[in-house]
Coordinates of C-alpha atoms in Angstrom, one line a residue:
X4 CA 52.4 118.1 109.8
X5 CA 52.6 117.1 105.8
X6 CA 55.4 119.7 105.5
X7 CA 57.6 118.1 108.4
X8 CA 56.8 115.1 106.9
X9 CA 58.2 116.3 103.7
X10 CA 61.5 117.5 105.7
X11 CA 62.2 114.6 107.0
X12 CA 61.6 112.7 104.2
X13 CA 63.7 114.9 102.4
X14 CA 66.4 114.9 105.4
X15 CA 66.4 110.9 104.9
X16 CA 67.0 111.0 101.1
X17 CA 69.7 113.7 101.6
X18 CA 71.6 111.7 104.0
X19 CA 71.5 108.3 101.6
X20 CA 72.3 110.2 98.3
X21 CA 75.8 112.1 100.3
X22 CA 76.4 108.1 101.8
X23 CA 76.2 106.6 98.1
X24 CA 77.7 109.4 96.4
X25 CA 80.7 108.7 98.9
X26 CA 80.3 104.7 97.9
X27 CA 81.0 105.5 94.2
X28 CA 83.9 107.8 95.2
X29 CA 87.3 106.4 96.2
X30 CA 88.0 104.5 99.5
X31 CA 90.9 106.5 101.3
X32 CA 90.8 110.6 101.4
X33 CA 92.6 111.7 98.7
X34 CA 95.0 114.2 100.9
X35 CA 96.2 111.0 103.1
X36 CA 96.1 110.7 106.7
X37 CA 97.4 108.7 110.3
X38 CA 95.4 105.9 111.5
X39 CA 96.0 104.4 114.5
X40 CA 94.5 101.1 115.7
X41 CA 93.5 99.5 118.5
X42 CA 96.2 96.4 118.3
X43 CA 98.8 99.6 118.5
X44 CA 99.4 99.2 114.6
X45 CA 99.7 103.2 112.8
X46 CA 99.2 103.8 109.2
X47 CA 100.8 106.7 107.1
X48 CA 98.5 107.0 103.7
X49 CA 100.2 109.4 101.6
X50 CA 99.6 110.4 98.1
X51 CA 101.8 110.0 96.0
X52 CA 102.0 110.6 92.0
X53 CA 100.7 106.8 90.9
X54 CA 98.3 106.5 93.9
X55 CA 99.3 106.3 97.5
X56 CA 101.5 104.5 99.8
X57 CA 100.1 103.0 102.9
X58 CA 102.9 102.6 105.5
X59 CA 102.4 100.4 108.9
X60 CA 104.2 101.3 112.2
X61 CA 104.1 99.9 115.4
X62 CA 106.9 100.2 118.4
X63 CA 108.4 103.3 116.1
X64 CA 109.3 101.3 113.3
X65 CA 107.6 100.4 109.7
X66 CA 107.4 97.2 109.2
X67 CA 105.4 97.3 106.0
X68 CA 104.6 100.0 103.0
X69 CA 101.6 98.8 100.8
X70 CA 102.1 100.8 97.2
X71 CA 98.9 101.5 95.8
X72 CA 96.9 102.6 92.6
X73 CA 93.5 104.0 91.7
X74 CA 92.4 104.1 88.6
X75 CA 88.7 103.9 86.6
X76 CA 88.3 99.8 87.7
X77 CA 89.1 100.8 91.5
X78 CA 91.7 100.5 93.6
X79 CA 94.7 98.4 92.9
X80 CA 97.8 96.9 95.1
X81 CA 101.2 97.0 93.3
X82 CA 103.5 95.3 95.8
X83 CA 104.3 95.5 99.3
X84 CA 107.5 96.9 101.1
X85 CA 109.3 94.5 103.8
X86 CA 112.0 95.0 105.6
X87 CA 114.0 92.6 103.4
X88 CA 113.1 94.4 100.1
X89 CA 110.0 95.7 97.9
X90 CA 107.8 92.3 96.6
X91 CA 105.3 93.7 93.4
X92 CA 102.2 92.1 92.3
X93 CA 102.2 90.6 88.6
X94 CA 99.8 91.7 87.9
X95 CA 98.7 94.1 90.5
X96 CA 95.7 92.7 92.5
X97 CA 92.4 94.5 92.4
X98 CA 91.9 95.2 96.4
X99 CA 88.6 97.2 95.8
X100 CA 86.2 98.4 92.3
X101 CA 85.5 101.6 92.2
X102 CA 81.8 101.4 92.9
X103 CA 80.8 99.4 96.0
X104 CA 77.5 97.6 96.3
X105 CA 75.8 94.6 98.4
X106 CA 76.3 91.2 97.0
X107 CA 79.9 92.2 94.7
X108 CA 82.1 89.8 94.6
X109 CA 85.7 90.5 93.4
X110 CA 89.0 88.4 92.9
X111 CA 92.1 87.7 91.2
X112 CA 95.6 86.1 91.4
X113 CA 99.3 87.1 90.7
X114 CA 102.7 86.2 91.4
X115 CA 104.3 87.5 94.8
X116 CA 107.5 86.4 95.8
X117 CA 107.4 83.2 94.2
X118 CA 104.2 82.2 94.3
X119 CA 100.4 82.2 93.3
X120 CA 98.7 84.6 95.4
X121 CA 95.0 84.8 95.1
X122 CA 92.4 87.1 96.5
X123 CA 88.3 87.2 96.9
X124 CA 86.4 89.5 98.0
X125 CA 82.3 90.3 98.8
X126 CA 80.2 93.1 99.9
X127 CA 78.3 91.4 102.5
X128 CA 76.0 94.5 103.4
X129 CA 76.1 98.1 104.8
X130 CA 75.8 98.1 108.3
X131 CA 76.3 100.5 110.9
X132 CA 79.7 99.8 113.2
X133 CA 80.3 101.5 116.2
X134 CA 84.0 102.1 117.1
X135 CA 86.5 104.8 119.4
X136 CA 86.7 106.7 116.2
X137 CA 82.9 107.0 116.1
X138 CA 79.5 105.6 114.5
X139 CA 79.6 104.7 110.8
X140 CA 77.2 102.9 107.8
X141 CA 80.3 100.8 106.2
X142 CA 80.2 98.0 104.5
X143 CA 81.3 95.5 105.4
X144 CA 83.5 93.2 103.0
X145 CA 84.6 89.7 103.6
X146 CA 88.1 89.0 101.9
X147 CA 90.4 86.0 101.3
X148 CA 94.0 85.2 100.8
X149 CA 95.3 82.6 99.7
X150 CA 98.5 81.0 98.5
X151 CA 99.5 78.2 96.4
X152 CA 101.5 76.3 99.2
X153 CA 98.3 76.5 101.3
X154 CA 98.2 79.5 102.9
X155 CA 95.4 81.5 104.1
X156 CA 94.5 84.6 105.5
X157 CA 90.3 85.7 105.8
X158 CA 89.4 88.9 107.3
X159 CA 86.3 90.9 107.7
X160 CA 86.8 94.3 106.6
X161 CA 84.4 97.7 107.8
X162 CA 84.9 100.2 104.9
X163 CA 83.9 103.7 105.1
X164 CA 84.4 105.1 101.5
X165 CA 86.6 108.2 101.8
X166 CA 87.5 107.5 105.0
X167 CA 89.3 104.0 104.7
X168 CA 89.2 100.9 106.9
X169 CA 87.2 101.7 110.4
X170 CA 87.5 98.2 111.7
X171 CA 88.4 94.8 110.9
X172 CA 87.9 91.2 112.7
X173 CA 90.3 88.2 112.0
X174 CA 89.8 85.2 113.5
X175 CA 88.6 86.1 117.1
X176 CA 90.4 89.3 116.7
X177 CA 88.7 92.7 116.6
X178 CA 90.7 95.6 115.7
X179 CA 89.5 99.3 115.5
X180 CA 90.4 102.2 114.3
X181 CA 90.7 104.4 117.7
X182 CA 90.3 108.5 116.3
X183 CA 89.4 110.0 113.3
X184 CA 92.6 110.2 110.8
X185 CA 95.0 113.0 111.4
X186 CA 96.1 115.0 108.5
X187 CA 99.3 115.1 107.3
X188 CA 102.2 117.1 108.3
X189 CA 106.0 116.6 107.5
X190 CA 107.6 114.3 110.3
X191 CA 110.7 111.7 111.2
X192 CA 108.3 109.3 112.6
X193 CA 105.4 107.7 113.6

């Protein structure tokens, strides 16, 4: 009986040090991947040489690219891809540390087309989230927008680390993601 004990203890610890050792690692899978979403929205993460770029389709078309780049601090957003032109961040906006943890609390601000843009972020907890894609510890991160000419834009964030987001709520919303990403393979379209 003490040697089951033992197992399962050591089953336990096992499964928490492969969950945190993913929590310090990076949040997307480094080889990229589709999403696709419950509100029909697809996402193409592909790596590129500064970091990745995170494009969004829905009806067939891409209707924004989100250029980002990892580094020691975490994960940082360069600018964004519209379809009227390519907006950067000055500076680039911290969207996540490198090392989650209940509690953190992130920000910053930096010019985007025209204006002061300013985000704030907190780890609210890990919990376990249960979408199409399947059953995941994530934690779960509250972040803010906000914009000098009084714009706003909260969501609530599920973030599997090396997996990416597996759900999100704004406002009543609730979006999930529906099947585990799909590798990459060369292709015209969504």
């Amino acid at each position: 009986m003490e040697r089951a004990k033992g197992r399962g203890l050591w089953r336990f610890l096992w499964a928490v040090s492969v969950f945190l050792s993913l929590a310090l690692g990076q949040v997307f899978p480094q080889g990229g991947g589709r999403y696709l979403y419950s509100d029909g929205t697809q996402q193409e993460l592909l790596p590129t040489q500064e970091g990745y770029r995170l494009r969004y389709w829905k009806e067939g078309r891409v209707f924004r690219e989100d250029r980002l780049k990892g580094g020691a601090e975490g994960l940082f957003l360069l600018g964004v891809g519209l379809p009227e032109g390519y907006f950067p961040f000055t500076p680039p906006l911290l969207l996540y540390p490198s090392r989650l943890d209940p509690g953190l609390s992130w920000g910053g601000s930096a010019q985007f087309r025209g204006q002061r843009v300013a985000l704030s972020a907190r780890v609210e907890g890990i919990e376990g989230v249960r979408v199409k894609a399947g059953a995941f510890n994530a934690y779960r991160v509250r972040v803010a927008y906000t914009t000098e000419k009084g714009g706003t834009d909260l969501k609530e964030i599920f973030l599997v680390p090396g997996l990416g987001v597996v759900a999100y709520r704004t406002g009543e919303a609730w979006v999930e993601l529906l099947r585990l990403p799909q590798a990459l393979t060369p292709r015209q379209g969504p």
